């Protein structure tokens, strides 16, 4: 099973709302990632979790708050977003070997629209 | 900064034509991945190349890794409309980060 699942597939939220994106994988991967992707551009890394601990935060605004409850789940909590945060949010996972991870498996993404 | 230069950025061709996408860097890769992303979906891993000079085939797709491991190419033979999408090369860096090329948007017209 090489599947990463994400919910919801689409989300429309106002700038004062609080919502959460969810990601799940059952491949035994110990690294999980959040990316933001604008149309026709490559994904931009936001956060990396390695062994359930946050290892990389790419200077993401605090209105995005990641959480890794266990080795299979990854959440992204959203609060007070701006219209420019509208994008496709991708989750990915990978194995970690000797502290290094390369091949990443992506979920289908959540299309977020902030109104 | 270990950039990946991917070209061309856009490619619009007719069904049945062949095409090649290139991915280059000034530094050596330990490995390189190719992904394809269809509209509204996440990137799907196509292949990983590791050894200099390596050639891998996936149906009508042929992937090459340069002898010096600084460049890679993706060749599609007899393109079909189902090949339409965003093609991304990527290399792993430390701490689990992936560096992506700028992407190639391929459109295959019936």
PDB file of C-alpha atoms in Angstrom:
ATOM      1  CA  UNK A   1       0.000   0.000   0.000  1.00  0.00           C
ATOM      2  CA  UNK A   2       1.657   3.225  -1.177  1.00  0.00           C
ATOM      3  CA  UNK A   3      -1.279   5.471  -0.437  1.00  0.00           C
ATOM      4  CA  UNK A   4      -1.325   8.738   1.421  1.00  0.00           C
ATOM      5  CA  UNK A   5      -4.827   9.999   2.094  1.00  0.00           C
ATOM      6  CA  UNK A   6      -5.888  13.573   2.739  1.00  0.00           C
ATOM      7  CA  UNK A   7      -9.156  15.098   3.910  1.00  0.00           C
ATOM      8  CA  UNK A   8     -10.994  17.143   2.976  1.00  0.00           C
ATOM      9  CA  UNK A   9     -10.411  17.275  -0.775  1.00  0.00           C
ATOM     10  CA  UNK A  10     -11.808  20.798  -0.991  1.00  0.00           C
ATOM     11  CA  UNK A  11     -12.162  23.463   1.702  1.00  0.00           C
ATOM     12  CA  UNK A  12     -13.564  26.971   1.557  1.00  0.00           C
ATOM     13  CA  UNK A  13     -13.062  29.086   4.657  1.00  0.00           C
ATOM     14  CA  UNK A  14     -13.399  32.672   5.744  1.00  0.00           C
ATOM     15  CA  UNK A  15     -10.532  34.650   7.182  1.00  0.00           C
ATOM     16  CA  UNK A  16     -11.896  34.300  10.730  1.00  0.00           C
ATOM     17  CA  UNK A  17     -12.506  30.548  10.595  1.00  0.00           C
ATOM     18  CA  UNK A  18     -10.520  27.757  12.200  1.00  0.00           C
ATOM     19  CA  UNK A  19     -10.189  24.543  10.243  1.00  0.00           C
ATOM     20  CA  UNK A  20      -7.876  21.528  10.059  1.00  0.00           C
ATOM     21  CA  UNK A  21      -6.415  19.468   7.244  1.00  0.00           C
ATOM     22  CA  UNK A  22      -5.754  15.787   7.878  1.00  0.00           C
ATOM     23  CA  UNK A  23      -3.272  13.338   6.386  1.00  0.00           C
ATOM     24  CA  UNK A  24      -2.799   9.618   6.983  1.00  0.00           C
ATOM     25  CA  UNK A  25      -0.350   6.975   5.769  1.00  0.00           C
ATOM     26  CA  UNK A  26       0.063   3.309   6.652  1.00  0.00           C
ATOM     27  CA  UNK A  27       3.375   2.612   4.931  1.00  0.00           C
ATOM     28  CA  UNK A  28       5.378   2.715   8.162  1.00  0.00           C
ATOM     29  CA  UNK A  29       7.093   5.912   7.038  1.00  0.00           C
ATOM     30  CA  UNK A  30       8.617   7.940   9.850  1.00  0.00           C
ATOM     31  CA  UNK A  31       8.928  11.253   7.999  1.00  0.00           C
ATOM     32  CA  UNK A  32       5.885  13.308   7.024  1.00  0.00           C
ATOM     33  CA  UNK A  33       5.668  16.622   5.215  1.00  0.00           C
ATOM     34  CA  UNK A  34       3.346  19.521   4.471  1.00  0.00           C
ATOM     35  CA  UNK A  35       3.718  21.412   1.186  1.00  0.00           C
ATOM     36  CA  UNK A  36       1.927  24.379  -0.329  1.00  0.00           C
ATOM     37  CA  UNK A  37       1.525  24.479  -4.099  1.00  0.00           C
ATOM     38  CA  UNK A  38       0.356  27.320  -6.307  1.00  0.00           C
ATOM     39  CA  UNK A  39      -0.933  26.634  -9.807  1.00  0.00           C
ATOM     40  CA  UNK A  40       1.665  25.387 -12.313  1.00  0.00           C
ATOM     41  CA  UNK A  41       4.488  25.730  -9.767  1.00  0.00           C
ATOM     42  CA  UNK A  42       6.466  23.089  -7.869  1.00  0.00           C
ATOM     43  CA  UNK A  43       5.448  22.305  -4.274  1.00  0.00           C
ATOM     44  CA  UNK A  44       6.967  24.514  -1.559  1.00  0.00           C
ATOM     45  CA  UNK A  45       7.971  22.800   1.655  1.00  0.00           C
ATOM     46  CA  UNK A  46       6.288  24.069   4.828  1.00  0.00           C
ATOM     47  CA  UNK A  47       7.026  21.545   7.595  1.00  0.00           C
ATOM     48  CA  UNK A  48       8.856  18.261   8.131  1.00  0.00           C
ATOM     49  CA  UNK A  49       8.155  15.802  10.936  1.00  0.00           C
ATOM     50  CA  UNK A  50      10.692  13.078  11.620  1.00  0.00           C
ATOM     51  CA  UNK A  51       9.783  10.408  14.165  1.00  0.00           C
ATOM     52  CA  UNK A  52       6.802  12.518  15.227  1.00  0.00           C
ATOM     53  CA  UNK A  53       8.968  15.523  16.042  1.00  0.00           C
ATOM     54  CA  UNK A  54       9.000  18.763  14.090  1.00  0.00           C
ATOM     55  CA  UNK A  55      12.393  18.923  12.411  1.00  0.00           C
ATOM     56  CA  UNK A  56      11.910  21.664   9.820  1.00  0.00           C
ATOM     57  CA  UNK A  57       9.721  24.767   9.790  1.00  0.00           C
ATOM     58  CA  UNK A  58      10.367  26.762   6.637  1.00  0.00           C
ATOM     59  CA  UNK A  59       9.541  30.103   8.287  1.00  0.00           C
ATOM     60  CA  UNK A  60       5.831  29.462   7.896  1.00  0.00           C
ATOM     61  CA  UNK A  61       3.467  32.063   9.450  1.00  0.00           C
ATOM     62  CA  UNK A  62       1.997  31.065  12.802  1.00  0.00           C
ATOM     63  CA  UNK A  63      -1.517  30.977  11.350  1.00  0.00           C
ATOM     64  CA  UNK A  64      -0.447  27.509  10.127  1.00  0.00           C
ATOM     65  CA  UNK A  65       0.076  25.073  13.001  1.00  0.00           C
ATOM     66  CA  UNK A  66       1.172  21.489  12.317  1.00  0.00           C
ATOM     67  CA  UNK A  67       0.575  18.526  14.595  1.00  0.00           C
ATOM     68  CA  UNK A  68       1.728  14.907  14.428  1.00  0.00           C
ATOM     69  CA  UNK A  69      -0.407  12.873  16.875  1.00  0.00           C
ATOM     70  CA  UNK A  70       1.261   9.570  15.939  1.00  0.00           C
ATOM     71  CA  UNK A  71       3.440   7.983  13.278  1.00  0.00           C
ATOM     72  CA  UNK A  72       0.530   7.600  10.828  1.00  0.00           C
ATOM     73  CA  UNK A  73      -1.243  10.932  11.180  1.00  0.00           C
ATOM     74  CA  UNK A  74      -0.386  14.514  10.361  1.00  0.00           C
ATOM     75  CA  UNK A  75      -2.641  17.523  10.824  1.00  0.00           C
ATOM     76  CA  UNK A  76      -2.396  21.141   9.731  1.00  0.00           C
ATOM     77  CA  UNK A  77      -4.445  23.552  11.798  1.00  0.00           C
ATOM     78  CA  UNK A  78      -5.496  26.758  10.068  1.00  0.00           C
ATOM     79  CA  UNK A  79      -6.549  30.005  11.743  1.00  0.00           C
ATOM     80  CA  UNK A  80      -7.016  33.550  10.517  1.00  0.00           C
ATOM     81  CA  UNK A  81      -5.798  32.792   7.016  1.00  0.00           C
ATOM     82  CA  UNK A  82      -5.406  35.340   4.239  1.00  0.00           C
ATOM     83  CA  UNK A  83      -6.708  35.093   0.655  1.00  0.00           C
ATOM     84  CA  UNK A  84      -3.136  34.605  -0.572  1.00  0.00           C
ATOM     85  CA  UNK A  85      -3.035  31.355   1.403  1.00  0.00           C
ATOM     86  CA  UNK A  86      -5.420  29.827  -1.126  1.00  0.00           C
ATOM     87  CA  UNK A  87      -3.533  26.926  -2.709  1.00  0.00           C
ATOM     88  CA  UNK A  88      -3.280  23.144  -2.974  1.00  0.00           C
ATOM     89  CA  UNK A  89      -1.921  21.748   0.299  1.00  0.00           C
ATOM     90  CA  UNK A  90      -0.067  18.488  -0.117  1.00  0.00           C
ATOM     91  CA  UNK A  91       0.961  15.936   2.456  1.00  0.00           C
ATOM     92  CA  UNK A  92       3.787  13.490   1.784  1.00  0.00           C
ATOM     93  CA  UNK A  93       5.615  10.747   3.622  1.00  0.00           C
ATOM     94  CA  UNK A  94       8.896   8.893   3.248  1.00  0.00           C
ATOM     95  CA  UNK A  95      11.156   6.387   4.890  1.00  0.00           C
ATOM     96  CA  UNK A  96      14.082   7.639   6.923  1.00  0.00           C
ATOM     97  CA  UNK A  97      17.341   5.742   6.428  1.00  0.00           C
ATOM     98  CA  UNK A  98      20.442   6.776   8.363  1.00  0.00           C
ATOM     99  CA  UNK A  99      18.807  10.123   9.022  1.00  0.00           C
ATOM    100  CA  UNK A 100      18.196  10.807   5.339  1.00  0.00           C
ATOM    101  CA  UNK A 101      14.932  10.529   3.406  1.00  0.00           C
ATOM    102  CA  UNK A 102      14.515  10.832  -0.352  1.00  0.00           C
ATOM    103  CA  UNK A 103      11.564   9.247  -2.119  1.00  0.00           C
ATOM    104  CA  UNK A 104       8.417  10.943  -1.015  1.00  0.00           C
ATOM    105  CA  UNK A 105       4.881   9.706  -1.604  1.00  0.00           C
ATOM    106  CA  UNK A 106       2.281  12.414  -1.930  1.00  0.00           C
ATOM    107  CA  UNK A 107      -1.389  12.530  -1.095  1.00  0.00           C
ATOM    108  CA  UNK A 108      -3.982  13.954  -3.513  1.00  0.00           C
ATOM    109  CA  UNK A 109      -4.011  17.302  -1.724  1.00  0.00           C
ATOM    110  CA  UNK A 110      -6.591  19.630  -0.220  1.00  0.00           C
ATOM    111  CA  UNK A 111      -7.692  22.505  -2.437  1.00  0.00           C
ATOM    112  CA  UNK A 112      -8.057  25.432  -0.024  1.00  0.00           C
ATOM    113  CA  UNK A 113      -9.873  28.649  -0.883  1.00  0.00           C
ATOM    114  CA  UNK A 114      -9.810  31.528   1.612  1.00  0.00           C
ATOM    115  CA  UNK A 115     -12.568  34.095   1.110  1.00  0.00           C
TER     116      UNK A 115
ATOM    117  CA  UNK B   1      22.052  26.598  -3.167  1.00  0.00           C
ATOM    118  CA  UNK B   2      21.733  23.313  -5.015  1.00  0.00           C
ATOM    119  CA  UNK B   3      19.330  24.375  -7.744  1.00  0.00           C
ATOM    120  CA  UNK B   4      17.761  22.081 -10.312  1.00  0.00           C
ATOM    121  CA  UNK B   5      17.239  23.600 -13.736  1.00  0.00           C
ATOM    122  CA  UNK B   6      14.438  21.934 -15.632  1.00  0.00           C
ATOM    123  CA  UNK B   7      13.588  22.588 -19.265  1.00  0.00           C
ATOM    124  CA  UNK B   8      11.520  23.267 -21.179  1.00  0.00           C
ATOM    125  CA  UNK B   9       9.021  24.994 -18.915  1.00  0.00           C
ATOM    126  CA  UNK B  10       6.124  24.448 -21.334  1.00  0.00           C
ATOM    127  CA  UNK B  11       5.623  21.814 -24.024  1.00  0.00           C
ATOM    128  CA  UNK B  12       2.581  21.570 -26.280  1.00  0.00           C
ATOM    129  CA  UNK B  13       2.612  18.713 -28.788  1.00  0.00           C
ATOM    130  CA  UNK B  14       0.345  16.531 -30.899  1.00  0.00           C
ATOM    131  CA  UNK B  15      -0.512  12.959 -30.028  1.00  0.00           C
ATOM    132  CA  UNK B  16       2.106  10.563 -31.368  1.00  0.00           C
ATOM    133  CA  UNK B  17       5.067  12.945 -31.130  1.00  0.00           C
ATOM    134  CA  UNK B  18       8.163  12.290 -29.044  1.00  0.00           C
ATOM    135  CA  UNK B  19       9.538  14.663 -26.414  1.00  0.00           C
ATOM    136  CA  UNK B  20      12.389  15.049 -23.953  1.00  0.00           C
ATOM    137  CA  UNK B  21      12.511  16.940 -20.658  1.00  0.00           C
ATOM    138  CA  UNK B  22      15.842  17.842 -19.079  1.00  0.00           C
ATOM    139  CA  UNK B  23      16.957  18.326 -15.487  1.00  0.00           C
ATOM    140  CA  UNK B  24      20.404  19.748 -14.750  1.00  0.00           C
ATOM    141  CA  UNK B  25      22.478  20.851 -11.803  1.00  0.00           C
ATOM    142  CA  UNK B  26      25.995  22.145 -11.227  1.00  0.00           C
ATOM    143  CA  UNK B  27      26.452  19.691  -8.351  1.00  0.00           C
ATOM    144  CA  UNK B  28      26.406  15.912  -8.183  1.00  0.00           C
ATOM    145  CA  UNK B  29      23.193  14.123  -7.220  1.00  0.00           C
ATOM    146  CA  UNK B  30      23.212  11.036  -5.031  1.00  0.00           C
ATOM    147  CA  UNK B  31      19.823  10.217  -6.528  1.00  0.00           C
ATOM    148  CA  UNK B  32      17.085  11.921  -8.492  1.00  0.00           C
ATOM    149  CA  UNK B  33      13.361  11.380  -8.668  1.00  0.00           C
ATOM    150  CA  UNK B  34      10.874  12.128 -11.443  1.00  0.00           C
ATOM    151  CA  UNK B  35       7.246  12.871 -10.573  1.00  0.00           C
ATOM    152  CA  UNK B  36       4.145  13.479 -12.687  1.00  0.00           C
ATOM    153  CA  UNK B  37       1.258  15.549 -11.397  1.00  0.00           C
ATOM    154  CA  UNK B  38      -2.152  15.679 -13.024  1.00  0.00           C
ATOM    155  CA  UNK B  39      -4.406  18.712 -12.458  1.00  0.00           C
ATOM    156  CA  UNK B  40      -6.032  18.655  -9.024  1.00  0.00           C
ATOM    157  CA  UNK B  41      -3.951  15.698  -7.823  1.00  0.00           C
ATOM    158  CA  UNK B  42      -0.723  15.205  -5.913  1.00  0.00           C
ATOM    159  CA  UNK B  43       2.608  14.353  -7.592  1.00  0.00           C
ATOM    160  CA  UNK B  44       3.071  10.651  -8.334  1.00  0.00           C
ATOM    161  CA  UNK B  45       6.553   9.185  -8.136  1.00  0.00           C
ATOM    162  CA  UNK B  46       7.548   7.737 -11.526  1.00  0.00           C
ATOM    163  CA  UNK B  47      11.129   6.627 -10.943  1.00  0.00           C
ATOM    164  CA  UNK B  48      14.276   7.076  -8.895  1.00  0.00           C
ATOM    165  CA  UNK B  49      17.680   6.990 -10.600  1.00  0.00           C
ATOM    166  CA  UNK B  50      20.770   6.390  -8.528  1.00  0.00           C
ATOM    167  CA  UNK B  51      23.691   5.126 -10.640  1.00  0.00           C
ATOM    168  CA  UNK B  52      25.570   7.294 -13.151  1.00  0.00           C
ATOM    169  CA  UNK B  53      24.678   6.231 -16.701  1.00  0.00           C
ATOM    170  CA  UNK B  54      21.573   4.419 -15.524  1.00  0.00           C
ATOM    171  CA  UNK B  55      18.636   4.024 -17.914  1.00  0.00           C
ATOM    172  CA  UNK B  56      15.188   3.028 -16.688  1.00  0.00           C
ATOM    173  CA  UNK B  57      12.087   2.391 -18.771  1.00  0.00           C
ATOM    174  CA  UNK B  58       8.477   2.674 -17.732  1.00  0.00           C
ATOM    175  CA  UNK B  59       6.315   1.726 -20.743  1.00  0.00           C
ATOM    176  CA  UNK B  60       6.773   4.651 -23.185  1.00  0.00           C
ATOM    177  CA  UNK B  61       8.866   6.674 -20.705  1.00  0.00           C
ATOM    178  CA  UNK B  62      12.667   6.398 -20.660  1.00  0.00           C
ATOM    179  CA  UNK B  63      14.678   7.974 -17.861  1.00  0.00           C
ATOM    180  CA  UNK B  64      18.423   8.555 -18.064  1.00  0.00           C
ATOM    181  CA  UNK B  65      20.899   9.596 -15.402  1.00  0.00           C
ATOM    182  CA  UNK B  66      24.052  11.275 -16.679  1.00  0.00           C
ATOM    183  CA  UNK B  67      27.412   9.578 -16.221  1.00  0.00           C
ATOM    184  CA  UNK B  68      28.573  12.392 -13.944  1.00  0.00           C
ATOM    185  CA  UNK B  69      25.276  12.329 -12.018  1.00  0.00           C
ATOM    186  CA  UNK B  70      24.675  16.029 -12.643  1.00  0.00           C
ATOM    187  CA  UNK B  71      21.871  15.694 -15.156  1.00  0.00           C
ATOM    188  CA  UNK B  72      18.896  13.560 -16.034  1.00  0.00           C
ATOM    189  CA  UNK B  73      16.361  13.343 -18.832  1.00  0.00           C
ATOM    190  CA  UNK B  74      12.884  11.992 -19.369  1.00  0.00           C
ATOM    191  CA  UNK B  75      11.951  10.899 -22.887  1.00  0.00           C
ATOM    192  CA  UNK B  76       8.384  10.061 -23.876  1.00  0.00           C
ATOM    193  CA  UNK B  77       7.772   8.121 -27.061  1.00  0.00           C
ATOM    194  CA  UNK B  78       4.510   8.485 -28.977  1.00  0.00           C
ATOM    195  CA  UNK B  79       2.906  10.829 -26.465  1.00  0.00           C
ATOM    196  CA  UNK B  80      -0.757  10.388 -25.639  1.00  0.00           C
ATOM    197  CA  UNK B  81      -3.302  12.835 -24.163  1.00  0.00           C
ATOM    198  CA  UNK B  82      -3.122  10.865 -20.914  1.00  0.00           C
ATOM    199  CA  UNK B  83       0.521  11.970 -20.571  1.00  0.00           C
ATOM    200  CA  UNK B  84      -0.650  15.565 -20.055  1.00  0.00           C
ATOM    201  CA  UNK B  85       0.489  16.982 -16.722  1.00  0.00           C
ATOM    202  CA  UNK B  86       3.211  18.695 -14.748  1.00  0.00           C
ATOM    203  CA  UNK B  87       6.504  16.793 -14.745  1.00  0.00           C
ATOM    204  CA  UNK B  88       8.875  17.476 -11.858  1.00  0.00           C
ATOM    205  CA  UNK B  89      12.411  16.356 -11.201  1.00  0.00           C
ATOM    206  CA  UNK B  90      13.571  16.409  -7.573  1.00  0.00           C
ATOM    207  CA  UNK B  91      16.636  15.586  -5.547  1.00  0.00           C
ATOM    208  CA  UNK B  92      16.890  14.800  -1.886  1.00  0.00           C
ATOM    209  CA  UNK B  93      18.970  17.008   0.345  1.00  0.00           C
ATOM    210  CA  UNK B  94      19.761  16.761   4.009  1.00  0.00           C
ATOM    211  CA  UNK B  95      17.077  16.587   6.673  1.00  0.00           C
ATOM    212  CA  UNK B  96      14.535  15.095   4.317  1.00  0.00           C
ATOM    213  CA  UNK B  97      14.089  18.132   2.096  1.00  0.00           C
ATOM    214  CA  UNK B  98      13.359  17.710  -1.593  1.00  0.00           C
ATOM    215  CA  UNK B  99      14.609  20.296  -4.065  1.00  0.00           C
ATOM    216  CA  UNK B 100      12.330  20.449  -7.100  1.00  0.00           C
ATOM    217  CA  UNK B 101      13.013  21.696 -10.590  1.00  0.00           C
ATOM    218  CA  UNK B 102      10.722  24.426 -11.912  1.00  0.00           C
ATOM    219  CA  UNK B 103       8.549  21.831 -13.614  1.00  0.00           C
ATOM    220  CA  UNK B 104       7.530  21.132 -17.205  1.00  0.00           C
ATOM    221  CA  UNK B 105       3.885  21.581 -18.144  1.00  0.00           C
ATOM    222  CA  UNK B 106       3.150  19.073 -20.903  1.00  0.00           C
ATOM    223  CA  UNK B 107      -0.002  19.270 -23.007  1.00  0.00           C
ATOM    224  CA  UNK B 108      -0.656  16.523 -25.553  1.00  0.00           C
ATOM    225  CA  UNK B 109      -3.386  17.381 -28.038  1.00  0.00           C
ATOM    226  CA  UNK B 110      -5.498  14.602 -29.586  1.00  0.00           C
TER     227      UNK B 110
END
